[in-house]
PDB file of C-alpha atoms in Angstrom:
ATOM      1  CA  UNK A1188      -0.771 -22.679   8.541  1.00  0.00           C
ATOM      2  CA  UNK A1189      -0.495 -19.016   9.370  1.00  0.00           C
ATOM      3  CA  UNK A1190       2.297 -18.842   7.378  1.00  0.00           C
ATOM      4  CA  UNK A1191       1.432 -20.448   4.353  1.00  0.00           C
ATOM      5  CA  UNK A1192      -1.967 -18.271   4.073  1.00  0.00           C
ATOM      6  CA  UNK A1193       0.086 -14.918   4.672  1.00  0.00           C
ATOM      7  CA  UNK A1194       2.638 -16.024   1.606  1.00  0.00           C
ATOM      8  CA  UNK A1195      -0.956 -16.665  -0.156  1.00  0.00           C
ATOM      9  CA  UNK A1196      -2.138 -12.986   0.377  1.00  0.00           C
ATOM     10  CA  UNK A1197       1.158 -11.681   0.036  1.00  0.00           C
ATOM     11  CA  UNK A1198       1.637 -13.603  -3.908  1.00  0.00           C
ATOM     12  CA  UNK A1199      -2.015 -12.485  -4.511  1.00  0.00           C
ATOM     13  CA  UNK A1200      -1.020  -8.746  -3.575  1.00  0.00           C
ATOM     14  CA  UNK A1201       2.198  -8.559  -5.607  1.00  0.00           C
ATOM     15  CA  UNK A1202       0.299 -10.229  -8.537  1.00  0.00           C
ATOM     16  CA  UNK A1203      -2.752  -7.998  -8.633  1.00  0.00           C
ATOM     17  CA  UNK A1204      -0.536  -4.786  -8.258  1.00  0.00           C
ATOM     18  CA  UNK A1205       1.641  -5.774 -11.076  1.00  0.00           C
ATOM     19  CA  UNK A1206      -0.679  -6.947 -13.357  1.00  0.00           C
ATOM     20  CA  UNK A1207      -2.224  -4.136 -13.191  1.00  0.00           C
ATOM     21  CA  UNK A1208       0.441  -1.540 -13.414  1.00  0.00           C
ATOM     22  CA  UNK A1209       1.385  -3.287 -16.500  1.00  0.00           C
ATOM     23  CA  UNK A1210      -1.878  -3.520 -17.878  1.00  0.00           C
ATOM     24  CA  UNK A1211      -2.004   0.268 -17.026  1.00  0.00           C
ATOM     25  CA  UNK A1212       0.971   1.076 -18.801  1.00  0.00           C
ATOM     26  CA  UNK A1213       0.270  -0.641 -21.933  1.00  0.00           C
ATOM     27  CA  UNK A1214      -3.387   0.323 -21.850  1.00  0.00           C
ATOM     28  CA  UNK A1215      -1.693   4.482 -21.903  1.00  0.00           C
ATOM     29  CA  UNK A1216       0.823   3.895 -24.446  1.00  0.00           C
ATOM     30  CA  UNK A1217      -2.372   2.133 -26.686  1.00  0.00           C
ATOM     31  CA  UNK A1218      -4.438   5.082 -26.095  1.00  0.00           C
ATOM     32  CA  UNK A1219      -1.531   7.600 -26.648  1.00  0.00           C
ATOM     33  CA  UNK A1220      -0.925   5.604 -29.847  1.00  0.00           C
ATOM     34  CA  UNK A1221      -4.635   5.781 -31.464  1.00  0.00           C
ATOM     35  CA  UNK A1222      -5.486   9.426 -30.400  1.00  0.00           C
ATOM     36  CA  UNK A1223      -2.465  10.449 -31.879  1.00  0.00           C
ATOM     37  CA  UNK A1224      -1.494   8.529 -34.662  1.00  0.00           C
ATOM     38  CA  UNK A1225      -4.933   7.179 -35.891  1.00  0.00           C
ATOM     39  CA  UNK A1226      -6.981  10.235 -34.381  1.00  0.00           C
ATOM     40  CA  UNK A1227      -9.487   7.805 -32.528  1.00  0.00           C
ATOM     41  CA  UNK A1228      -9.811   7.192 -29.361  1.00  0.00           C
ATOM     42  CA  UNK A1229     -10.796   4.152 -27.064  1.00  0.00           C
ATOM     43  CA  UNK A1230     -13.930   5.532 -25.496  1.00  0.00           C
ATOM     44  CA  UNK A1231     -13.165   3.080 -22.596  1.00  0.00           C
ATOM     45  CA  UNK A1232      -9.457   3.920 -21.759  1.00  0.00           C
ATOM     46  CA  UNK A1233      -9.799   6.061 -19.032  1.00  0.00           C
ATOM     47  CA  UNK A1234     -12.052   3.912 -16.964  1.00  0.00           C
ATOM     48  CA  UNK A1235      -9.883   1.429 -17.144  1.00  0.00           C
ATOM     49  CA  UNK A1236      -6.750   3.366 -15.843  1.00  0.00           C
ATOM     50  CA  UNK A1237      -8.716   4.808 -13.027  1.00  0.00           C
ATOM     51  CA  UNK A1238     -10.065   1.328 -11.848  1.00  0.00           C
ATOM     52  CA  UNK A1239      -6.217  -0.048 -12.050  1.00  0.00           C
ATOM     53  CA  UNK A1240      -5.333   3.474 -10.505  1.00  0.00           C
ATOM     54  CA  UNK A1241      -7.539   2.162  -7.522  1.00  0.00           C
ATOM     55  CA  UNK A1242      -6.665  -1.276  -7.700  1.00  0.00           C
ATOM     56  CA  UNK A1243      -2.980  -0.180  -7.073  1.00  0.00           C
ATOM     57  CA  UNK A1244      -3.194   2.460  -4.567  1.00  0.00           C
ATOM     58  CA  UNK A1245      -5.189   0.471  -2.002  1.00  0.00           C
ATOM     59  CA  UNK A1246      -4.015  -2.870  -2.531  1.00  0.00           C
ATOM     60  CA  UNK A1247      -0.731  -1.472  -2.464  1.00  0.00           C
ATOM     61  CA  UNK A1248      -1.430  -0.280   1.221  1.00  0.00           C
ATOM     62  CA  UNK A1249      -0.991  -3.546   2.931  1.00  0.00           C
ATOM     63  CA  UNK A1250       2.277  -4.507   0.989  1.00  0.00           C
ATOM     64  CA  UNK A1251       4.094  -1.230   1.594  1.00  0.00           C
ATOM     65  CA  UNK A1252       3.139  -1.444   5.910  1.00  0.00           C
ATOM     66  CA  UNK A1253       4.462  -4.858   5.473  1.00  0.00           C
ATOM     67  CA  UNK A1254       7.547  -3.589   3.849  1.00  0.00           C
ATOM     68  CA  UNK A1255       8.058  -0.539   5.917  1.00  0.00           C
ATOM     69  CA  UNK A1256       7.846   0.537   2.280  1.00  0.00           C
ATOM     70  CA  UNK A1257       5.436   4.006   3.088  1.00  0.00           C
ATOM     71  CA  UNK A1258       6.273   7.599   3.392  1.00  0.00           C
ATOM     72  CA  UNK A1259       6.796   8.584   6.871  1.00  0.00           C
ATOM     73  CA  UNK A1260       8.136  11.426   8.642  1.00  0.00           C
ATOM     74  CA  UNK A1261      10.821   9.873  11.060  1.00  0.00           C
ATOM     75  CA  UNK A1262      12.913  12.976  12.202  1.00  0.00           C
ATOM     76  CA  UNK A1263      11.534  12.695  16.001  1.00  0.00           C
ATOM     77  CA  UNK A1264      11.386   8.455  15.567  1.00  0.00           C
ATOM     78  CA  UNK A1265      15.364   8.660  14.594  1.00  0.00           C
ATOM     79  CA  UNK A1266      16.242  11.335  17.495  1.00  0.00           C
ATOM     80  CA  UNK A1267      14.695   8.725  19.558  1.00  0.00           C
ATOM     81  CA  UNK A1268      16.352   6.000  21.871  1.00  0.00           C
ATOM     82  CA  UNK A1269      15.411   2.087  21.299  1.00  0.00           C
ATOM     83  CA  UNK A1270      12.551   2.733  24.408  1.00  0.00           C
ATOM     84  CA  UNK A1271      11.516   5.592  22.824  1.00  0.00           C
ATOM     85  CA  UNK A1272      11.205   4.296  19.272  1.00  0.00           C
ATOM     86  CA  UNK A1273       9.398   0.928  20.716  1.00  0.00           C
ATOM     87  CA  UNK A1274       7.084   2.988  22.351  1.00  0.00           C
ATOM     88  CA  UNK A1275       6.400   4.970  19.283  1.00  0.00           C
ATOM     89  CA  UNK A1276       5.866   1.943  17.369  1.00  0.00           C
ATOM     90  CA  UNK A1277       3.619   0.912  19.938  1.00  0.00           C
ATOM     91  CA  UNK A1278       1.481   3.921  19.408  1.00  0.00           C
ATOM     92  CA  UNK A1279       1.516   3.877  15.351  1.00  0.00           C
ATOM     93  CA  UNK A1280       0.859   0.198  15.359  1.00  0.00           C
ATOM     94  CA  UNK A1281      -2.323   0.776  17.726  1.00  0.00           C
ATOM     95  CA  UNK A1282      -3.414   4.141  16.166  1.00  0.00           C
ATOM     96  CA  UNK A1283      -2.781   2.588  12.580  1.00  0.00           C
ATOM     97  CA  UNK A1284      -4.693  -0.611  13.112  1.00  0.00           C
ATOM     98  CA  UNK A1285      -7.663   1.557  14.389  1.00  0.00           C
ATOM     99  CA  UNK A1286      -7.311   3.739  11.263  1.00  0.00           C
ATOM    100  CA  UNK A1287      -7.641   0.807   8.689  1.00  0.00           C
ATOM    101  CA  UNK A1288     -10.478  -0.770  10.744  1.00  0.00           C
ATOM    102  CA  UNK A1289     -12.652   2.336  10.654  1.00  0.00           C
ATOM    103  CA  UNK A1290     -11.523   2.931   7.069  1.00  0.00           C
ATOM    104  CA  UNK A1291     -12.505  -0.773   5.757  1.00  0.00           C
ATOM    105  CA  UNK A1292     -15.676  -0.424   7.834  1.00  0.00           C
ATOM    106  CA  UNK A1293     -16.955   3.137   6.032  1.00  0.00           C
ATOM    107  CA  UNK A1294     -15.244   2.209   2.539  1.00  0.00           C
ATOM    108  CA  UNK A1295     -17.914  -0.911   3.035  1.00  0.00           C
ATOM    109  CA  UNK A1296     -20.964   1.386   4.057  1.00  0.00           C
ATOM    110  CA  UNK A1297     -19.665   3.608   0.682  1.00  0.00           C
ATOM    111  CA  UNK A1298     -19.763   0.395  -1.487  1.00  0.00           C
ATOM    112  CA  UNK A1299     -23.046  -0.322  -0.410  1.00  0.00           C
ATOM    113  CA  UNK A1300     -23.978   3.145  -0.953  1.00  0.00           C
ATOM    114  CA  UNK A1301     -22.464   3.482  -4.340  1.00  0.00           C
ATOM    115  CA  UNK A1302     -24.008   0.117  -5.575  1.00  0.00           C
ATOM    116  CA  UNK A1303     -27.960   1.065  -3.909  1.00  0.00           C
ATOM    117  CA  UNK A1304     -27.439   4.069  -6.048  1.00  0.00           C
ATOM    118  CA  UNK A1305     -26.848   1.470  -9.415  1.00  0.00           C
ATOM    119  CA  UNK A1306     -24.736   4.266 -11.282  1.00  0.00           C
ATOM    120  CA  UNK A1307     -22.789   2.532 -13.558  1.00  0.00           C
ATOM    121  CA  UNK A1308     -19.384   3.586 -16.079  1.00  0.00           C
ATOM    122  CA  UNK A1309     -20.371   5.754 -18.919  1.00  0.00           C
ATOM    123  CA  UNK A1310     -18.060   3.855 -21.499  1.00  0.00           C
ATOM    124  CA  UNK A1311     -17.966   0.118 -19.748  1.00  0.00           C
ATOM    125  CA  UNK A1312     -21.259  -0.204 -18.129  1.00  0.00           C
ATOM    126  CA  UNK A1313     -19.527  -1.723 -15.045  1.00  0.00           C
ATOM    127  CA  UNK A1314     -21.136  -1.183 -12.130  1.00  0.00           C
ATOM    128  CA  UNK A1315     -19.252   1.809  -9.990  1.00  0.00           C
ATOM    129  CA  UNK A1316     -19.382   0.041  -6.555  1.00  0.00           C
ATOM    130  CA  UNK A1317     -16.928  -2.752  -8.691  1.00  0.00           C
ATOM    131  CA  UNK A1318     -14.427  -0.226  -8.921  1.00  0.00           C
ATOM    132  CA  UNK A1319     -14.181   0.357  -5.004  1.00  0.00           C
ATOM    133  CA  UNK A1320     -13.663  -3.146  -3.935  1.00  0.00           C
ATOM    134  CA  UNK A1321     -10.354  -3.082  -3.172  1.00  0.00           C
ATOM    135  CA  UNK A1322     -10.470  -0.208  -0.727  1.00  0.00           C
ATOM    136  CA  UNK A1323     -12.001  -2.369   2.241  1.00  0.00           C
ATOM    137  CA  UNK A1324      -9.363  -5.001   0.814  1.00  0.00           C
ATOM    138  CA  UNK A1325      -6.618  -2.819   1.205  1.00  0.00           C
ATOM    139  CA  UNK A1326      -7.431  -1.296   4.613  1.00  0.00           C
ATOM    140  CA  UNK A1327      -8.061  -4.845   6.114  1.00  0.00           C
ATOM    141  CA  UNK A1328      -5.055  -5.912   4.810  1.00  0.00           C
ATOM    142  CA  UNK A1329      -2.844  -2.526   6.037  1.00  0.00           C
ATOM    143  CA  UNK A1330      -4.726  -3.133   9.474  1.00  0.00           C
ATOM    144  CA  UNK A1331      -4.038  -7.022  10.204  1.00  0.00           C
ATOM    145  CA  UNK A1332      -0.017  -5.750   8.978  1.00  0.00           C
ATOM    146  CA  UNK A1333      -0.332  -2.914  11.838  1.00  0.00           C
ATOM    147  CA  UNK A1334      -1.490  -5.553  14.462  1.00  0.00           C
ATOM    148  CA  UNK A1335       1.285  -7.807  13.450  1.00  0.00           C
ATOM    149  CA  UNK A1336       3.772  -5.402  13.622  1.00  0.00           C
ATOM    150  CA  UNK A1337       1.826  -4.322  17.237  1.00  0.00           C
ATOM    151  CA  UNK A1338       2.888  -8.649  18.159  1.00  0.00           C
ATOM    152  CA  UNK A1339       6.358  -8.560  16.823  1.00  0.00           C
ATOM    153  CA  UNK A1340       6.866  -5.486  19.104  1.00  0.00           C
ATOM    154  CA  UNK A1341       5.217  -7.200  22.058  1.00  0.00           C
ATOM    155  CA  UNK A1342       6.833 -10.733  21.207  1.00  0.00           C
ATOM    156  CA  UNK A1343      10.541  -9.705  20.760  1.00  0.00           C
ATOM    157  CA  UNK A1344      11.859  -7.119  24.049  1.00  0.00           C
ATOM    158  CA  UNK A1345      15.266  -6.666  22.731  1.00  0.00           C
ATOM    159  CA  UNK A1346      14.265  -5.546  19.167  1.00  0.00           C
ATOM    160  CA  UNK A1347      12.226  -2.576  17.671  1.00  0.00           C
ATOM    161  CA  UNK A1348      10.037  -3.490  15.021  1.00  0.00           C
ATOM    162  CA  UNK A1349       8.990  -0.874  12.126  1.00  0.00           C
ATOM    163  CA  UNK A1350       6.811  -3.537  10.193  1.00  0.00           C
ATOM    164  CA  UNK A1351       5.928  -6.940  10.291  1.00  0.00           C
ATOM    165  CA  UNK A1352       8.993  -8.501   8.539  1.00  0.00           C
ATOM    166  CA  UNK A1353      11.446  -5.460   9.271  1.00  0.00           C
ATOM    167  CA  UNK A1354      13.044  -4.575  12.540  1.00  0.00           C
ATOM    168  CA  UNK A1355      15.555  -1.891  12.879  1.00  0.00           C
ATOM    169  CA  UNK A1356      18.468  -4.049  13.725  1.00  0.00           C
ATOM    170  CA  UNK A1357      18.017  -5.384  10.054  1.00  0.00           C
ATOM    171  CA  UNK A1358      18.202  -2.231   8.640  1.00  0.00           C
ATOM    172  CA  UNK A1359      20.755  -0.085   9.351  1.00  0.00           C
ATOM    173  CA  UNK A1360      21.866   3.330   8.490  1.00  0.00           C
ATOM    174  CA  UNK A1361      25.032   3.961   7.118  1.00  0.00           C
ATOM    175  CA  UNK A1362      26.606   7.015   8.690  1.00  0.00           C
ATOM    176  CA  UNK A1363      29.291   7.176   5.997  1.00  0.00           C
ATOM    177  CA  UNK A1364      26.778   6.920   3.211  1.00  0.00           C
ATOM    178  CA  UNK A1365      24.891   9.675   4.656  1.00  0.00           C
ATOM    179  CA  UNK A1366      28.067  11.917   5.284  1.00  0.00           C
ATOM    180  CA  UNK A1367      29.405  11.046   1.661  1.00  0.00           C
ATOM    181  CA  UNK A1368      25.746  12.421  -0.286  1.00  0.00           C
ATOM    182  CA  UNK A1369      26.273  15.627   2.295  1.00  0.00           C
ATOM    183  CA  UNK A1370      29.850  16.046   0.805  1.00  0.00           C
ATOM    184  CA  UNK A1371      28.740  15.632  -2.691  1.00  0.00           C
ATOM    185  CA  UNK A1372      26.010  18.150  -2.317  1.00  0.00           C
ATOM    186  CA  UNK A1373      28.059  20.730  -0.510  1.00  0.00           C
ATOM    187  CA  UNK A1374      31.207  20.197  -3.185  1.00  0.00           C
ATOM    188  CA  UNK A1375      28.758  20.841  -6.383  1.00  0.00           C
TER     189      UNK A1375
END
């Protein structure tokens, strides 16, 4: 059941990001095309791209913690040893969570606040708190990925988990692809 309802969020997520990406992309190259070519502009444009801007950068948040897919600064994590690195992950996973539930909780109180003041888009007349529902989306989603990764850690003794669906038995670095890039740097 579990299962089937995270593939559900997960098909949702991948779905709404894309979609709007391309939408975003086509809505650009439209806009680029009539302010240049037909010297007119669509007034609404630029509202649109920063709502998909938005929609993409928070619901975007859950899928790349799932993925292990987020920037993150690993020198001390790497120079670790397997106890060291679980109990790192133990302390991201816990610190992360806490993050994304105290972000989802004042990105709600901000919604709220946004939508008692009833501003709306100049161009679009869409009400601004619309544009700001996927933040608490995003952070509950990046928080219930944290936790999960927090359970695979605790579940499974013999493995270190850096996301939900990626431990680092599964993904390996290549020593000789990382000596062959320092070669071809130093030789050019």
């Amino acid at each position: 059941m579990f299962k089937k309802i995270e593939t559900i969020i997960e098909k949702i997520e991948e779905w709404v990001v894309s979609l709007s990406v391309i939408i975003m992309a086509i809505l650009m190259v439209v806009s680029v095309f009539m302010r240049t070519v037909l010297n007119n502009s669509l007034t609404f444009s630029e509202e649109i791209g920063q709502l998909l801007l938005i929609i993409v950068s928070f619901f975007g948040i859950g899928y790349c913690v799932r993925r292990n897919r987020h920037v993150n600064m690993s020198m001390v994590f790497d120079a670790a040893n397997k106890k060291g690195k679980k109990v790192m992950m133990f302390i991201v996973s816990i610190v992360s969570a806490a993050l994304m539930i105290l972000l989802f909780v004042l990105s709600i109180q901000y919604i709220m606040s946004v939508a008692k003041l009833g501003r709306t888009s100049p161009a679009l007349r869409i009400p601004m708190s619309w544009f700001y529902i996927s933040l608490p989306i995003g952070f509950i989603i990046a928080a219930v990925e944290y936790i999960r990764t927090l359970v695979a850690n605790l579940k499974h003794k013999d493995k270190v988990y850096i996301s939900s669906e990626v431990s680092l038995e599964e993904t390996p670095i290549e020593e000789s692809t990382m000596t062959n890039e320092k070669t071809e740097i130093k030789e050019v």
